[in-house]
Short mmCIF file of C-alpha atoms and ligand atoms in Angstrom, two decimals:
data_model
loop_
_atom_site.label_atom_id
_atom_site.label_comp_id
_atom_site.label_asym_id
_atom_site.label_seq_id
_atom_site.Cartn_x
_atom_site.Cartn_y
_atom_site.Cartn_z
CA UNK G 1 -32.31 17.57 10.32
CA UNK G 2 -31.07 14.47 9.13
CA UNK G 3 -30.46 11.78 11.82
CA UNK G 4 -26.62 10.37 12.03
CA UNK G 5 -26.39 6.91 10.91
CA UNK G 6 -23.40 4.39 10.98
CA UNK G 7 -23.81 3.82 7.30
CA UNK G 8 -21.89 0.52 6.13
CA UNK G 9 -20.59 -0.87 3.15
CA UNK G 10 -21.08 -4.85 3.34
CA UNK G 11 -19.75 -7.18 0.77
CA UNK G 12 -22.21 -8.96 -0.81
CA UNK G 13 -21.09 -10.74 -3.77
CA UNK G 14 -17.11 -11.84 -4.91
CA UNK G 15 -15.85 -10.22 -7.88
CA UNK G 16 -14.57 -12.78 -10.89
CA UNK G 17 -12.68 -9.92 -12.36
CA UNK G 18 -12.46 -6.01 -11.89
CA UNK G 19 -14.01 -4.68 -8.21
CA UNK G 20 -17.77 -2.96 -8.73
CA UNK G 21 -20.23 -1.18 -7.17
CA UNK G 22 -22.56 -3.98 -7.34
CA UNK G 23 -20.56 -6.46 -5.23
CA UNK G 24 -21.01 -3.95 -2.34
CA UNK G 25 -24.52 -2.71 -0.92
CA UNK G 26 -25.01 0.08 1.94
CA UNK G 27 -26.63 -0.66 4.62
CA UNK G 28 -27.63 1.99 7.26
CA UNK G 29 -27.36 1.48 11.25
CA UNK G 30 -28.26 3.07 14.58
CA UNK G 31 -24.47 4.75 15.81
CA UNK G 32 -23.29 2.37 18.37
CA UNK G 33 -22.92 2.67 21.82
CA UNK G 34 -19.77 2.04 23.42
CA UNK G 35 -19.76 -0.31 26.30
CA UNK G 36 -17.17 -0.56 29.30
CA UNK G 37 -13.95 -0.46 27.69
CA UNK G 38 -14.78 0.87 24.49
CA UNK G 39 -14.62 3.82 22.31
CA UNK G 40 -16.43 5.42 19.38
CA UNK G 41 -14.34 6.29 16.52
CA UNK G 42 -15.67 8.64 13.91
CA UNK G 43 -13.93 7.32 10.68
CA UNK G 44 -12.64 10.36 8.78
CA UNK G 45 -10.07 8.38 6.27
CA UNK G 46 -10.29 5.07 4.29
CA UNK G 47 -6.43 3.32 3.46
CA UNK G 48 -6.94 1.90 0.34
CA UNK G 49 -4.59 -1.17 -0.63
CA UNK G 50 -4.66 -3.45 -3.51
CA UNK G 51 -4.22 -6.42 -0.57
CA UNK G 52 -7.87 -5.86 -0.06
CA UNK G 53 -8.84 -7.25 -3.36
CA UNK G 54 -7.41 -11.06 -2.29
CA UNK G 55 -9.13 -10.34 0.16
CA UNK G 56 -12.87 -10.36 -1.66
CA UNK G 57 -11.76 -13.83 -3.46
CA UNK G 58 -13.25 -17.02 -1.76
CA UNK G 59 -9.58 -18.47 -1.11
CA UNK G 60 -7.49 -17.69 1.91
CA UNK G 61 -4.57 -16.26 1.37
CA UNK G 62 -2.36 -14.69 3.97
CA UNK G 63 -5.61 -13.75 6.10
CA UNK G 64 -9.03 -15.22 5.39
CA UNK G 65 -11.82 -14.13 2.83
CA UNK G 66 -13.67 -11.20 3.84
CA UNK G 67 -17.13 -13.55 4.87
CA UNK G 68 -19.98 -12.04 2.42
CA UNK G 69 -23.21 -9.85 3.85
CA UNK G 70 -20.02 -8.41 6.42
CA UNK G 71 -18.40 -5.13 6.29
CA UNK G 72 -15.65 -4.96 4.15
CA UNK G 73 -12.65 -5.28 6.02
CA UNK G 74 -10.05 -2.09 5.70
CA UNK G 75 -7.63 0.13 7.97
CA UNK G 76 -8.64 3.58 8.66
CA UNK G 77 -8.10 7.01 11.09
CA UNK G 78 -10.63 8.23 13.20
CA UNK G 79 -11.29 10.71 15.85
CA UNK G 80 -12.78 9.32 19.42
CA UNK G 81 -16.12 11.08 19.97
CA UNK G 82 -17.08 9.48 23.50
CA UNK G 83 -15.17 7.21 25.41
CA UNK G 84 -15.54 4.48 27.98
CA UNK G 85 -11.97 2.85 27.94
CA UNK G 86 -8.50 3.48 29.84
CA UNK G 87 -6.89 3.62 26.88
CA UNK G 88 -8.53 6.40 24.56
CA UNK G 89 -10.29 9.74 25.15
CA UNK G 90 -12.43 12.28 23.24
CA UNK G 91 -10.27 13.97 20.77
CA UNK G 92 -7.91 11.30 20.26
CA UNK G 93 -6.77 10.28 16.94
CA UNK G 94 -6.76 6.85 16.33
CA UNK G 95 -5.96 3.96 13.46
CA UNK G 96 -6.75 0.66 13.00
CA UNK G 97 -9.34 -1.90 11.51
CA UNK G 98 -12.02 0.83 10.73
CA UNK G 99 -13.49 -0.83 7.88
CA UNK G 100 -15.64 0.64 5.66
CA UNK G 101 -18.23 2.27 7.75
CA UNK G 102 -18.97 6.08 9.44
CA UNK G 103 -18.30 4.91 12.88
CA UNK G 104 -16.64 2.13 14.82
CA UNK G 105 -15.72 0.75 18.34
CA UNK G 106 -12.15 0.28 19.07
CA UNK G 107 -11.31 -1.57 22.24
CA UNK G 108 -7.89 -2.67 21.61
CA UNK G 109 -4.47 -1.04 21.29
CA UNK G 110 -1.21 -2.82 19.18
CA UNK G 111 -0.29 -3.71 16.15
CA UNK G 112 -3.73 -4.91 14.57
CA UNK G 113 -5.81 -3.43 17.10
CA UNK G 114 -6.48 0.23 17.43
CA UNK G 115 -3.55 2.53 18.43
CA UNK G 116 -3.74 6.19 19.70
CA UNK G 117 -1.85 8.21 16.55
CA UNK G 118 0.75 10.87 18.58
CA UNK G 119 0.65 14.58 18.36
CA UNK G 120 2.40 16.47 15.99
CA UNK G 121 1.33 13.41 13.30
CA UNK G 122 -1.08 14.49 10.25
CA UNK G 123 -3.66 11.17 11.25
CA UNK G 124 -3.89 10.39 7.42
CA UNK G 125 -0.36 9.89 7.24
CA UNK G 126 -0.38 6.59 9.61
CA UNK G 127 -2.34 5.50 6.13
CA UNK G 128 0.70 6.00 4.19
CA UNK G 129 4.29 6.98 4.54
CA UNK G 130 3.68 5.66 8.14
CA UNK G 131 1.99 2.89 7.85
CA UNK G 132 1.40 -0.21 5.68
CA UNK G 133 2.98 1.72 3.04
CA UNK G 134 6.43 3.19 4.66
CA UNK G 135 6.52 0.11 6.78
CA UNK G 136 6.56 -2.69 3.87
CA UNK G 137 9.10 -0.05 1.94
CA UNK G 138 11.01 -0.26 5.09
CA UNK G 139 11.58 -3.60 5.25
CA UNK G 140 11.09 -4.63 2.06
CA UNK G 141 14.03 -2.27 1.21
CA UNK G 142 16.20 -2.47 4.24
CA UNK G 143 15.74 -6.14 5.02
CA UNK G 144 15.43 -8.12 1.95
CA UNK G 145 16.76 -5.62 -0.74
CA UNK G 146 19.64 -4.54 1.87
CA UNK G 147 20.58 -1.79 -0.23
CA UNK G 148 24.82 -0.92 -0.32
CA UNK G 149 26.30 2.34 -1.55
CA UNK G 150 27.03 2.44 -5.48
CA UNK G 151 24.53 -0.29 -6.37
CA UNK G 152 21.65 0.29 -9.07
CA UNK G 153 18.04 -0.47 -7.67
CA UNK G 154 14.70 -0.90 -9.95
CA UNK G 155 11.35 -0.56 -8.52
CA UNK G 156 8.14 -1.09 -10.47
CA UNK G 157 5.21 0.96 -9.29
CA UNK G 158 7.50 3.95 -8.70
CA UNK G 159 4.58 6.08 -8.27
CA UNK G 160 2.47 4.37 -6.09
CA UNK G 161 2.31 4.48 -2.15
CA UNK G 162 4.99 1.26 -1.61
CA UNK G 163 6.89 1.80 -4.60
CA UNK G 164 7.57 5.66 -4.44
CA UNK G 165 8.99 5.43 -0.32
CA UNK G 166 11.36 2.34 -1.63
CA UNK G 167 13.02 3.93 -3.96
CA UNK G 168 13.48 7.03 -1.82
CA UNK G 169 15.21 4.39 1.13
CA UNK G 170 17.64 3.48 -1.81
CA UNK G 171 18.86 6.76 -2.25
CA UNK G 172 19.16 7.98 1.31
CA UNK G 173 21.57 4.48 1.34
CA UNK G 174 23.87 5.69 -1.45
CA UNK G 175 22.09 3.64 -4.60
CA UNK G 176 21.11 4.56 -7.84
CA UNK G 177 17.43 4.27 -8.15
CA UNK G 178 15.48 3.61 -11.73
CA UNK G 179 11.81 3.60 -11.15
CA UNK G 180 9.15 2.48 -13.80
CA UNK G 181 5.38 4.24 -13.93
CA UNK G 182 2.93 4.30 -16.10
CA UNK G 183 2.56 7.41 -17.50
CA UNK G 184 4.39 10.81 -18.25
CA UNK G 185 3.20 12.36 -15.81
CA UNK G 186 3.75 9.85 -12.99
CA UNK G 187 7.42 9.93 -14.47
CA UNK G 188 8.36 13.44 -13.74
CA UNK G 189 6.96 13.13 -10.19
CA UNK G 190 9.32 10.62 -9.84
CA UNK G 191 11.86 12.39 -11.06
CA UNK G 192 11.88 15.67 -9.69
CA UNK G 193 9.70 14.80 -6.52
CA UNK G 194 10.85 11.68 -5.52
CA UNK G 195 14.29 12.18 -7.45
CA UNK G 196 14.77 8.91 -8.59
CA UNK G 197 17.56 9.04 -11.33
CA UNK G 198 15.65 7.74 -14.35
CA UNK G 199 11.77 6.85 -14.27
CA UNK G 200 10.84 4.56 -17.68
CA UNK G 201 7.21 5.29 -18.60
CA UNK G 202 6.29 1.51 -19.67
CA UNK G 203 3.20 1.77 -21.27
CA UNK G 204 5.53 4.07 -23.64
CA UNK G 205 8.77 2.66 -23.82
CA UNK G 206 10.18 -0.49 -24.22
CA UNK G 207 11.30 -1.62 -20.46
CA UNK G 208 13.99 -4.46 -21.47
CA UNK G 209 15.50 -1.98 -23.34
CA UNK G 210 15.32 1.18 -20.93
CA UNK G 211 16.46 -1.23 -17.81
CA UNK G 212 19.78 -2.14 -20.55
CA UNK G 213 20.75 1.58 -21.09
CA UNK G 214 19.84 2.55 -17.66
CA UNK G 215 21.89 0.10 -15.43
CA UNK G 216 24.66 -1.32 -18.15
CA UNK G 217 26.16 -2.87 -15.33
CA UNK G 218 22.75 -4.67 -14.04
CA UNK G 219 20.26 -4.56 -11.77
CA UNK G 220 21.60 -5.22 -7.58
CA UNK G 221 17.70 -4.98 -6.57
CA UNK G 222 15.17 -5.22 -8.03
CA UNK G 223 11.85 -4.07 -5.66
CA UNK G 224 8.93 -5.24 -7.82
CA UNK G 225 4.91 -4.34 -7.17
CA UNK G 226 3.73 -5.46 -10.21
CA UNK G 227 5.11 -9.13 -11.63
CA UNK G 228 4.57 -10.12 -14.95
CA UNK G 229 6.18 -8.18 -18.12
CA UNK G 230 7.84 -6.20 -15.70
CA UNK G 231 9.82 -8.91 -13.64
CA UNK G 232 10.26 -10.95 -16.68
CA UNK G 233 12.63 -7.70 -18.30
CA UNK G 234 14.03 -7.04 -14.40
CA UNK G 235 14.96 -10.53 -14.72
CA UNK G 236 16.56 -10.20 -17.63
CA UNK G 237 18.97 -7.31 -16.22
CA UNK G 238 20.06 -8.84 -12.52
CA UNK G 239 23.52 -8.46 -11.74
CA UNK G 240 25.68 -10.89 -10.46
CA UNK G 241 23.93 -11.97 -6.46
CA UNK G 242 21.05 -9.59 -7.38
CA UNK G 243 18.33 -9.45 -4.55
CA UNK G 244 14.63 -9.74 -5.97
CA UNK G 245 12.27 -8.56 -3.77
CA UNK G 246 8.74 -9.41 -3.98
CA UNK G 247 6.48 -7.33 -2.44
CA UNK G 248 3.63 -7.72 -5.08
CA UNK G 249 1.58 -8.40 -8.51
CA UNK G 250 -0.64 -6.24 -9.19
CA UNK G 251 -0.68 -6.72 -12.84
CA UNK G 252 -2.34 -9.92 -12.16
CA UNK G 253 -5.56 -8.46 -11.21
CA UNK G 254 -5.20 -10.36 -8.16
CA UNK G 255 -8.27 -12.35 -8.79
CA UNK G 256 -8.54 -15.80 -6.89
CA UNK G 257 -6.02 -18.26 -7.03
CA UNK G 258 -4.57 -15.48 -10.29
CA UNK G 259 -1.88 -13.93 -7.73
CA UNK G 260 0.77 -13.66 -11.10
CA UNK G 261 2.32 -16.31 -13.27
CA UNK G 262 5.91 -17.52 -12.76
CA UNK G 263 8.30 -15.54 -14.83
CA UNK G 264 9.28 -17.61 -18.03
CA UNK G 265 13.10 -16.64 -17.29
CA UNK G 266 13.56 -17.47 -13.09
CA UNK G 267 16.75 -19.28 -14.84
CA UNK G 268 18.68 -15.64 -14.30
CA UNK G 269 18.29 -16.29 -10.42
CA UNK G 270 21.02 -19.08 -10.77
CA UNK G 271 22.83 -17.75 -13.42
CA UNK G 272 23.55 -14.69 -11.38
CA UNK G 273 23.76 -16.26 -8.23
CA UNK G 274 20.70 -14.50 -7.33
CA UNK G 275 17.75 -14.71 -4.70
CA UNK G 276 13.99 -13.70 -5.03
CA UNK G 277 12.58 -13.23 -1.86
CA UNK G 278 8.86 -12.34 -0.48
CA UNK G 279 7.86 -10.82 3.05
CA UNK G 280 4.39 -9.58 4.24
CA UNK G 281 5.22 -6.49 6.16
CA UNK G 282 3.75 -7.32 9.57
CA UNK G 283 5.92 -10.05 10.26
CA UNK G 284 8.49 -7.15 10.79
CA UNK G 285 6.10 -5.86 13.63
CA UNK G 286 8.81 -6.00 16.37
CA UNK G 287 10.83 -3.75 14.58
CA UNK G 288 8.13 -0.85 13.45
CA UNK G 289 8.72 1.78 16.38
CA UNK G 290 12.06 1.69 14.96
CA UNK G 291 11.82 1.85 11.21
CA UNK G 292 8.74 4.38 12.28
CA UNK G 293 10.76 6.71 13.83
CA UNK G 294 13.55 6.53 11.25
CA UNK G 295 10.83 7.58 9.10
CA UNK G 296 9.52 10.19 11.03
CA UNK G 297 13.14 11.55 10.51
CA UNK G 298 13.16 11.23 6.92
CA UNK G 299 9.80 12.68 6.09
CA UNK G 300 10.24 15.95 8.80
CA UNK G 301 14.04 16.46 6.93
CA UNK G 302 12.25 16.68 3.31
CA UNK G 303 14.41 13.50 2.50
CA UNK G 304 11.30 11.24 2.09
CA UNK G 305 8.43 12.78 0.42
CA UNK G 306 5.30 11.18 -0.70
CA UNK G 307 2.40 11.80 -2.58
CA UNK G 308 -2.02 11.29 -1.98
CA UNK G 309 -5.26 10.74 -4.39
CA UNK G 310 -8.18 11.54 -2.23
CA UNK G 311 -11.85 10.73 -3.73
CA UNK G 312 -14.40 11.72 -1.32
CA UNK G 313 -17.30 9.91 -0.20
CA UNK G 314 -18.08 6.09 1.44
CA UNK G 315 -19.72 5.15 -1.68
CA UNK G 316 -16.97 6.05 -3.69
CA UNK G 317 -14.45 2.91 -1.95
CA UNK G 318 -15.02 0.27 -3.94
CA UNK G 319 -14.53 2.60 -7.27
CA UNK G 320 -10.94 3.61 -5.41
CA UNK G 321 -10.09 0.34 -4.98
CA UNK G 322 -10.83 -0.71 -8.36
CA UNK G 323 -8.80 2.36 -10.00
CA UNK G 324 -5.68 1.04 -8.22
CA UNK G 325 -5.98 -1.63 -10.99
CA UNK G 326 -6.23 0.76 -13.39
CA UNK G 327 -3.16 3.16 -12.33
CA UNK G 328 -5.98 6.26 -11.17
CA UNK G 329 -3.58 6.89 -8.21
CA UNK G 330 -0.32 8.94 -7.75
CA UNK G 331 0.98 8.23 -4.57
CA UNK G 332 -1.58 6.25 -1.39
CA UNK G 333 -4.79 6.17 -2.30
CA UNK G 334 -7.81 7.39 0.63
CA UNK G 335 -11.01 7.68 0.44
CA UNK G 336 -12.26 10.69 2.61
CA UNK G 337 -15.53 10.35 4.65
CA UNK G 338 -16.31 13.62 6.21
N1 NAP P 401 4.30 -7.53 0.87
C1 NAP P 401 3.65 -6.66 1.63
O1 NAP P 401 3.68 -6.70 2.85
C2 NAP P 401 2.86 -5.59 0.95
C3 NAP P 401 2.18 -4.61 1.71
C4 NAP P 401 1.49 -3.60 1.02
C5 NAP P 401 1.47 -3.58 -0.37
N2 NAP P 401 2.12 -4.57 -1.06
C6 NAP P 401 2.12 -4.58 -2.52
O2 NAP P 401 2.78 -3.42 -2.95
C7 NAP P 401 2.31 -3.07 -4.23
C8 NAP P 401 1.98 -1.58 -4.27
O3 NAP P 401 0.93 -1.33 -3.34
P1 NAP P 401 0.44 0.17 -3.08
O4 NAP P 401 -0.51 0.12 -1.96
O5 NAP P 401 1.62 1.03 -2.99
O6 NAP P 401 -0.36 0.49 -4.41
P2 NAP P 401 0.02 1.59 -5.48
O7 NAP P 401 1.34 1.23 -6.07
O8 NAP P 401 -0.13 2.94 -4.88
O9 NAP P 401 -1.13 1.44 -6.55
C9 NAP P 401 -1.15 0.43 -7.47
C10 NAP P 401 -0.38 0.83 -8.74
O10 NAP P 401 -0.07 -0.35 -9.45
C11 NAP P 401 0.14 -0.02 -10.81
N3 NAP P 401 -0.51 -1.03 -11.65
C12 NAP P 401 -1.80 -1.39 -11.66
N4 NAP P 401 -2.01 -2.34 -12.60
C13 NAP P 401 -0.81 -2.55 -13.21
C14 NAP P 401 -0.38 -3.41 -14.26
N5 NAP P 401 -1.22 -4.23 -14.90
N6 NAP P 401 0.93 -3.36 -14.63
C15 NAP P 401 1.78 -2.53 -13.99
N7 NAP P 401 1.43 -1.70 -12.99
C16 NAP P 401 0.16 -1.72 -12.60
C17 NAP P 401 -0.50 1.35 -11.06
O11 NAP P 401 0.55 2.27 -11.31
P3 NAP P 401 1.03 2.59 -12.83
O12 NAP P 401 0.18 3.72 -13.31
O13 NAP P 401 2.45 2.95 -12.65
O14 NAP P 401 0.80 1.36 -13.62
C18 NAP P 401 -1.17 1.65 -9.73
O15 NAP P 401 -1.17 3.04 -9.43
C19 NAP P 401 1.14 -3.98 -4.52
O16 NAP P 401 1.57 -5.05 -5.33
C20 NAP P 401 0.76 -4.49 -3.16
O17 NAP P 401 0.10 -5.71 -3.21
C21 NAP P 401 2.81 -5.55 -0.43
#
């Protein structure tokens, strides 16, 4: 029989460009013991973000640089399988700062720490709709967007994990949602799944002029994931003290110091009296048992639903991470261990 390792996957050199299998290299470890305080955490599901490719560039951003020949820093769910702390016992579900490896020791509970996941809560969920993704569609929405009945909301990335949840909290507050996605088939889950009103396909269609016939009478938020072409035409369509809200821009590739160029037309912002505004979703941290169970609410009523790509496998992380670039996911992407 094959003896159980703690296999790891290390960064070992920083991507220029697109994420590889070469910049990472498994490395295979004894299964640690816990000591006083500590418990051992079988990892069971990877939370793949596109956060965690700033995070492979040599330049700090909002957290430091993953260090190089370490394991690659990344949130995951786990089950305990032995336990020497207070706070955890064998059986217990639990998320936090897995990274990417078969096993870990969590000695902490809170918000960046490990916390026990409750009963009646599918574990992979905290990945998603409950966690960095529900949570930073929370606020993003709620708090910056601060969405009013009757008004006409845009979000780019209507398909993915953020994007898909914010336009959902724009409906259940009375607005008009128009998503954009990037293909066909990411458009009709949008549509019928998420019901959005309209979803533009922009690889297909022409978004300045979809966003025109869409929302004659402008744009009141605009949520955008991706920067770029995409702002640029939201830009174009604000209405009069429009809310921008940045969340991210992924169409830059995120490589170092690349995070997205400024849009050529910013100029709407003062003609329309509007306001672009960014956030990082764990500044909000106070506030997530509320917005949590608000979406607990929303998800158990069928009023929130949301979506998964699973590839199976440790190995096969860095190739999920990289297809996030690439638009492989519908919904939160995971990578599933066991
Ligand atoms: N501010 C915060 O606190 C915070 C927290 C978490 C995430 N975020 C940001 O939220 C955004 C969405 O994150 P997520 O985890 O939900 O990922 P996601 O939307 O599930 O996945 C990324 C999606 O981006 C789209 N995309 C990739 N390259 C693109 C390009 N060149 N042009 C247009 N679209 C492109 C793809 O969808 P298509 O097929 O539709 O192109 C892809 O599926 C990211 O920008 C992320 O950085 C912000």
């Amino acid at each position: 029989m094959r003896e159980i390792v703690n296999r790891q996957l290390l960064l070992v050199a920083r991507p220029e460009r697109a994420v590889e299998t070469r910049h990472f290299a498994m490395r295979e470890l004894p299964v640690p013991e816990p000591a006083e305080g500590q418990a051992l955490v079988r990892v069971q599901w990877l939370g793949i973000d596109p956060t965690q490719r700033t995070w492979l560039n040599a330049q700090e951003t909002y957290i430091p640089p993953v260090p190089l020949g370490t394991v690659m820093r990344g949130t995951g769910v786990g089950q305990v399988i032995a336990s020497r702390s207070q706070l955890f016992d064998p059986g217990d579900w639990l998320v936090g700062p897995t990274g990417w490896q078969d096993f870990v020791l969590a000695d902490g509970d809170g918000v960046r720490g490990f916390t026990k996941i409750p009963d009646g809560i599918e574990p992979r969920a905290m990945l998603s709709v409950f966690g960095v993704n529900g949570l930073t569609a929370y606020f993003g929405m709620i708090e910056i967007g601060r969405p009013e009945p009757g008004q006409t909301v845009f979000v780019t990335g209507a398909a993915g994990g953020v994007g898909s949840i914010a336009g959902q909290i724009a409906r259940l507050n009375g607005c008009r949602v128009v998503g954009s996605a990037g293909d066909e088939r990411k458009c009709t889950w949008v549509r019928e799944i998420a019901k959005f009103d309209a979803c533009v396909d922009y690889r297909r269609e022409r978004l300045g002029e979809r966003l025109r016939e869409l929302a004659p009478g402008g744009l009141d938020i605009v949520f955008d994931n991706v920067g770029g072409e995409a702002l640029e035409a939201a830009l174009h369509h604000i209405a009069h003290g429009a809310r921008v809200v940045l969340s991210g821009s992924i169409s830059s590739g995120y490589r170092d110091a690349a995070y997205g160029q400024g849009p050529a037309n910013y100029m709407q912002l003062a003609f329309k009296r509007a306001r672009m505004e960014g956030f990082v979703f764990f500044d909000y941290a106070a506030q997530f048992p509320a917005a949590l169970h608000q979406m607990l609410a929303w998800v158990r009523s069928g009023d929130i639903r949301y979506e998964e790509t699973i590839s199976t496998g440790l190995e096969t992380a860095p190739a999920a991470l990289a297809g996030l670039f690439h638009g492989r996911n519908l919904g939160k992407q995971l990578v599933r261990l066991f």
